[in-house]
Each structure stands twice: as structure tokens, then as C-alpha cells.
Coordinates of C-alpha atoms and ligand atoms in Angstrom, one line a residue:
M1 CA 5.3 -4.9 -16.0
L2 CA 6.0 -5.8 -11.7
I3 CA 8.8 -4.5 -9.4
C4 CA 10.4 -5.5 -6.6
R5 CA 13.1 -4.8 -4.3
F6 CA 14.8 -7.6 -2.1
A7 CA 17.3 -8.9 -0.7
V8 CA 20.0 -12.1 -0.9
G9 CA 22.3 -12.3 1.7
E10 CA 23.5 -8.2 2.4
D11 CA 23.0 -7.0 -1.7
I12 CA 19.6 -5.0 -1.9
W13 CA 18.2 -5.3 -5.7
F14 CA 15.4 -3.9 -7.2
G15 CA 13.7 -6.3 -9.3
A16 CA 11.3 -7.4 -12.6
V17 CA 9.3 -10.4 -11.0
D18 CA 7.8 -12.2 -13.6
G19 CA 6.1 -16.0 -13.9
L20 CA 3.3 -15.5 -11.4
D21 CA -0.2 -17.9 -11.8
D22 CA -3.3 -16.7 -12.6
D23 CA -4.7 -15.5 -9.8
D24 CA -1.0 -13.2 -9.5
Q25 CA 0.5 -16.2 -6.9
V26 CA 3.9 -17.3 -6.8
T27 CA 4.8 -20.0 -8.2
D28 CA 7.8 -22.8 -8.3
E29 CA 8.1 -20.9 -11.5
S30 CA 8.2 -17.3 -10.6
I31 CA 11.3 -15.9 -11.3
V32 CA 12.6 -12.3 -10.6
A33 CA 15.1 -10.8 -13.2
P34 CA 17.3 -7.5 -11.4
I35 CA 18.0 -4.2 -12.2
E36 CA 21.3 -2.3 -12.6
G37 CA 20.1 1.2 -10.8
H38 CA 16.6 2.9 -10.6
P39 CA 13.9 1.6 -11.9
F40 CA 12.5 5.2 -12.1
V41 CA 15.1 6.3 -14.0
D42 CA 15.2 3.0 -16.4
I43 CA 14.2 -0.8 -15.8
R44 CA 17.2 -2.0 -17.6
P45 CA 18.1 -5.9 -16.8
E46 CA 21.2 -7.1 -15.2
G47 CA 21.2 -10.2 -16.5
S48 CA 20.8 -12.9 -14.4
V49 CA 17.5 -14.3 -13.1
M50 CA 16.8 -15.8 -9.7
K51 CA 13.5 -17.6 -8.1
L52 CA 11.7 -15.4 -6.0
A53 CA 11.3 -17.8 -4.3
D54 CA 15.0 -18.1 -2.9
V55 CA 15.2 -14.1 -2.4
R56 CA 13.6 -12.2 1.2
L57 CA 11.0 -9.1 -0.4
L58 CA 11.7 -6.1 1.0
A59 CA 8.4 -2.6 1.4
P60 CA 9.0 -2.3 -3.3
V61 CA 9.7 1.5 -2.3
I62 CA 10.7 3.5 0.4
P63 CA 8.6 6.7 0.3
S64 CA 9.9 10.6 1.6
K65 CA 6.5 10.5 2.4
I66 CA 3.0 8.5 2.4
V67 CA 0.1 10.6 1.8
C68 CA -3.2 9.5 2.8
V69 CA -7.1 9.9 1.7
G70 CA -9.5 8.7 4.7
K71 CA -13.5 8.0 3.9
N72 CA -13.3 7.1 0.0
Y73 CA -15.5 4.3 0.1
R74 CA -19.2 5.5 1.0
E75 CA -19.9 2.3 2.7
H76 CA -16.6 2.6 4.6
A77 CA -17.7 6.0 5.7
A78 CA -20.7 4.1 6.6
E79 CA -19.7 2.1 8.5
M80 CA -17.5 5.1 10.6
D81 CA -21.3 7.1 11.2
S82 CA -20.2 9.4 8.4
E83 CA -19.9 10.8 5.4
A84 CA -17.8 10.6 2.5
P85 CA -16.9 14.8 2.5
D86 CA -17.1 16.3 -0.8
E87 CA -13.2 16.9 -0.8
P88 CA -10.0 14.4 -0.6
L89 CA -10.1 14.0 2.8
L90 CA -5.9 14.4 2.7
F91 CA -3.3 13.1 6.9
L92 CA 0.1 11.7 6.7
K93 CA 1.5 8.2 7.4
P94 CA 4.8 8.7 8.4
S95 CA 8.0 6.8 5.9
T96 CA 9.2 4.5 9.0
A97 CA 6.0 2.6 9.2
V98 CA 6.8 0.9 6.3
I99 CA 7.5 -3.1 6.4
G100 CA 7.4 -5.6 3.9
S101 CA 5.4 -8.1 2.6
G102 CA 6.2 -10.6 5.2
D103 CA 7.5 -8.5 8.0
P104 CA 5.3 -9.0 11.5
I105 CA 2.8 -5.8 12.1
D106 CA 3.1 -5.0 15.4
L107 CA 0.0 -5.0 17.8
P108 CA 1.3 -0.7 20.4
W109 CA 0.3 -1.6 23.9
Q110 CA -1.2 1.3 23.4
S111 CA -3.8 1.0 21.9
E112 CA -6.6 -2.7 22.3
Q113 CA -8.0 -2.2 19.4
V114 CA -5.7 -2.5 16.1
E115 CA -8.0 -2.5 12.3
H116 CA -6.9 -3.4 8.9
E117 CA -8.4 -0.8 5.8
G118 CA -6.6 -2.1 2.4
E119 CA -6.1 0.1 -0.1
L120 CA -4.8 1.1 -3.5
A121 CA -1.3 2.1 -2.7
V122 CA 0.0 4.8 -6.0
V123 CA 3.6 5.5 -5.9
I124 CA 4.8 8.3 -7.4
G125 CA 7.9 7.9 -10.7
R126 CA 8.2 11.9 -10.6
M127 CA 9.1 15.4 -8.9
C128 CA 5.8 17.3 -9.2
K129 CA 3.0 19.7 -7.5
D130 CA -0.4 21.0 -10.0
I131 CA -0.7 18.7 -11.6
P132 CA -2.8 18.0 -13.6
I133 CA -5.7 15.6 -13.5
D134 CA -5.4 14.0 -16.8
R135 CA -1.7 14.6 -16.3
V136 CA -1.4 12.7 -13.3
D137 CA 0.0 9.8 -16.1
E138 CA 3.0 11.0 -16.3
V139 CA 4.4 10.7 -12.7
V140 CA 2.4 7.4 -11.3
F141 CA 5.0 4.5 -11.3
G142 CA 2.8 1.9 -10.9
Y143 CA 0.3 0.3 -8.0
T144 CA 0.3 -1.3 -4.8
C145 CA -1.5 -2.5 -2.3
A146 CA -1.7 -1.2 1.5
N147 CA -3.0 -1.6 4.9
D148 CA -3.9 1.7 6.7
V149 CA -3.4 0.0 9.5
T150 CA -5.4 1.9 11.9
A151 CA -5.3 1.8 16.2
R152 CA -9.2 2.9 15.6
D153 CA -9.7 3.4 19.5
L154 CA -6.5 5.9 20.1
Q155 CA -7.4 7.4 16.5
K156 CA -10.9 8.4 17.8
S157 CA -9.8 9.3 21.2
D158 CA -7.0 11.1 20.4
G159 CA -9.2 13.8 17.9
Q160 CA -6.5 13.9 15.1
W161 CA -4.7 10.4 13.5
A162 CA -1.0 10.5 13.8
R163 CA -0.7 8.7 16.3
A164 CA -3.7 5.8 15.4
K165 CA -2.0 5.9 12.2
G166 CA 2.1 6.9 12.5
F167 CA 3.1 3.6 15.0
D168 CA 5.9 1.7 13.9
T169 CA 5.0 -1.4 11.1
F170 CA 1.0 0.7 11.1
C171 CA 2.1 0.4 6.5
P172 CA 2.7 -3.0 5.1
L173 CA 2.9 -1.9 1.2
G174 CA 3.9 -4.5 -1.2
P175 CA 5.0 -7.1 -2.7
W176 CA 5.5 -5.5 -5.4
I177 CA 5.0 -2.1 -8.3
Q178 CA 2.6 -3.0 -11.5
T179 CA 3.7 -0.9 -14.0
E180 CA 1.1 -1.4 -16.0
L181 CA -3.0 -1.3 -14.1
S182 CA -5.4 0.0 -15.0
P183 CA -7.3 0.5 -11.4
A184 CA -10.8 1.0 -11.8
D185 CA -10.7 -2.0 -13.8
A186 CA -8.7 -3.4 -10.6
D187 CA -11.0 -5.2 -7.2
I188 CA -9.8 -5.7 -3.9
T189 CA -10.3 -8.3 -1.4
V190 CA -8.4 -8.7 1.9
R191 CA -8.4 -11.8 4.2
V192 CA -8.0 -12.5 7.8
N193 CA -6.9 -16.3 8.5
G194 CA -8.4 -17.0 5.1
E195 CA -11.3 -15.1 6.0
Q196 CA -12.2 -13.0 3.3
R197 CA -13.0 -9.7 5.4
Q198 CA -13.1 -6.5 2.5
H199 CA -14.2 -6.9 -1.3
G200 CA -15.4 -4.3 -3.3
G201 CA -14.6 -2.7 -7.5
I202 CA -11.4 -0.2 -7.0
D203 CA -14.1 2.4 -9.4
A204 CA -16.1 2.5 -6.1
M205 CA -13.5 5.0 -5.0
V206 CA -15.9 8.8 -4.2
H207 CA -12.4 10.2 -5.8
D208 CA -11.0 8.2 -7.9
V209 CA -6.4 8.1 -8.8
P210 CA -6.6 11.2 -11.4
A211 CA -8.6 13.5 -9.3
V212 CA -6.8 12.3 -5.7
V213 CA -3.7 13.0 -7.3
S214 CA -4.6 16.1 -8.8
Y215 CA -5.6 17.5 -5.5
V216 CA -2.6 16.4 -3.7
S217 CA -0.1 17.5 -5.9
S218 CA -1.6 21.2 -5.6
C219 CA -1.1 21.0 -1.4
M220 CA 2.5 19.0 -1.1
T221 CA 5.3 18.5 -3.9
L222 CA 5.6 14.7 -4.4
L223 CA 8.9 13.5 -5.0
P224 CA 9.8 10.1 -6.6
G225 CA 9.4 6.7 -4.4
D226 CA 6.5 8.7 -2.4
V227 CA 3.2 6.6 -1.7
I228 CA -0.7 8.1 -2.0
L229 CA -3.4 6.0 0.4
T230 CA -6.8 5.6 -2.4
G231 CA -8.8 4.8 0.7
T232 CA -10.6 1.5 2.2
P233 CA -13.7 -0.5 1.0
E234 CA -16.2 -1.2 3.4
G235 CA -15.5 -4.3 5.7
V236 CA -12.8 -3.0 8.2
G237 CA -11.9 -5.1 11.4
P238 CA -10.2 -6.1 14.1
L239 CA -6.4 -8.0 13.9
T240 CA -5.0 -10.0 17.2
D241 CA -2.2 -11.5 18.2
G242 CA -1.5 -15.1 15.6
D243 CA -3.1 -13.3 12.6
L244 CA -2.6 -13.6 9.0
V245 CA -3.7 -10.4 7.1
S246 CA -3.5 -10.4 3.4
I247 CA -4.2 -8.0 1.2
G248 CA -5.1 -8.6 -2.7
I249 CA -5.6 -6.7 -5.3
S250 CA -6.9 -7.6 -9.4
G251 CA -3.7 -7.1 -12.0
I252 CA -1.0 -6.7 -9.1
G253 CA -1.0 -9.4 -6.5
T254 CA -0.7 -10.4 -2.4
L255 CA 0.9 -9.0 0.1
T256 CA 0.4 -11.1 3.5
N257 CA 1.9 -9.6 6.4
P258 CA 1.2 -11.7 10.6
V259 CA -0.4 -10.1 13.4
R260 CA 2.2 -9.9 16.9
S261 CA 1.7 -8.2 19.8
A262 CA 4.5 -5.5 20.7
A263 CA 7.2 -6.2 23.8
P264 CA 6.1 -3.3 25.9
Ligands
MG301 MG1 -7.7 3.9 5.4

């Protein structure tokens, strides 16, 4: 099932999306059925149906924290002149970096090298700690697309990554959550202005989804709605004012964001 969060006027709803085409893209036939209450508790249709084109999509979840894995694909680690670490390399993005599909990514004046990193995002559905690998399925609500937007120059000059990864708008999530994805069978494609920049199978991850979720939960309590970004394949590259960047994952859909210069 595809679960989105959307606005109609002043009202905000969760809803179930249906009627995408075979490539998980929105068509004139695509609809959204609003859900009563919160989907982590119970997916209960409210009864009405709207055209997806008539609503404004929001980030599908508001996480308390976003935990990210660095260098989780060997080819990407290599393009960073590095190697994939033996254990997942964790860092955090602030919840204030989250935006939804269609919202603009603001290029901060402090950086001259902002780059895209298309990633599979895991959405946690239950509070958990110390989850064994074979029980990770019980705490995963679903999956969405993410862009781990990174100020590459600041990542290098700062020596640690809080600023480079943490600017407002640097964590696009969406367009919705797929609750039935088998991540190892999915692939990810990043395009900038329609030109393919990144493409790879999710199965090329060094540490797979169960290993990553279990590892993160051995360190910190995960809350419902928390998001884990699982790393990016090779091909990261620059974003500039006026670009349109899209992260597509088979079985989910496509997260698309315009890029603009932020006012100093
Ligand atoms: Mg990343």
C-alpha cells in the first residue's frame, strides 16, 4: 500500500494512493483516499476519494530524527577516495531539513558545491531498541525515496558532517511510503533535468536494510516516524540554481524537487 501525507486547503491528511501507471508515476487516473487517524496505528479509509492531482503532497512523515549511513555502496565510497567501512558509518540530519516532493531545495550561500545523493529511506513504525536482524520487519512501516543533499565542500572543510548535511531543505522525502517493498529487488535512479546521474540496485548495499536498522537500534531508541537513510550509489554530482532533481525507486515512485539559490 502507498501511504501519503497531503494538504487540501488548511486540512492535512494521511491517505492511500492508488491508480499509478506501471512505472509508479502519477496519471489522470491516480487517486488518494484519506485515512482516519494515523496510519501507524490503523489504516482506516475515511470514505471519500480525491484526484491525486488536486492535492498538495507533503513529506510523508515527520521524523524525530533522521539517521543516515555513509559509504554504504562500494563504488560511491571509491568515488569519495575511500572504502566502505566494516560497520555502518552513522550520522544524523536534523528533522528541520525535511521537505516533501515538489518543495524547493535551497542552495545555502555558505557552500559552492551542493550535491545530490539519492537513497532508499526506511520509515520506522514502532518504538524499538536492540532489534535483532531477524525481527527488523516488525518495526519497519515502509520505504520512501530520499535525497541526502550534501554541501560537499563544507563536508570536507568542516571535518565532520553536521553542517554539510543539515541545512534546511537538505532532506527531501517522498512522494509517499510503500509498505510492501522488498528492498533487495528495487533499484534507484537519480536524474537531474532528465539526465541520468545515478543508477543502481539496492542489493549492492554493503550493509543491507535489516543489518542497518538492527545496528542503529543497538545504539539509539527509534521512535515511530523516524527515518533511516541507507546510503547512496555512485554518481553523486552538483546541483545548481534552476535544476530539477528526481529520485526514483522501483515499486515506490519518484521524489522530485526544484533547486534554487537561497537569499543570503
Ligand atoms: Mg548519503
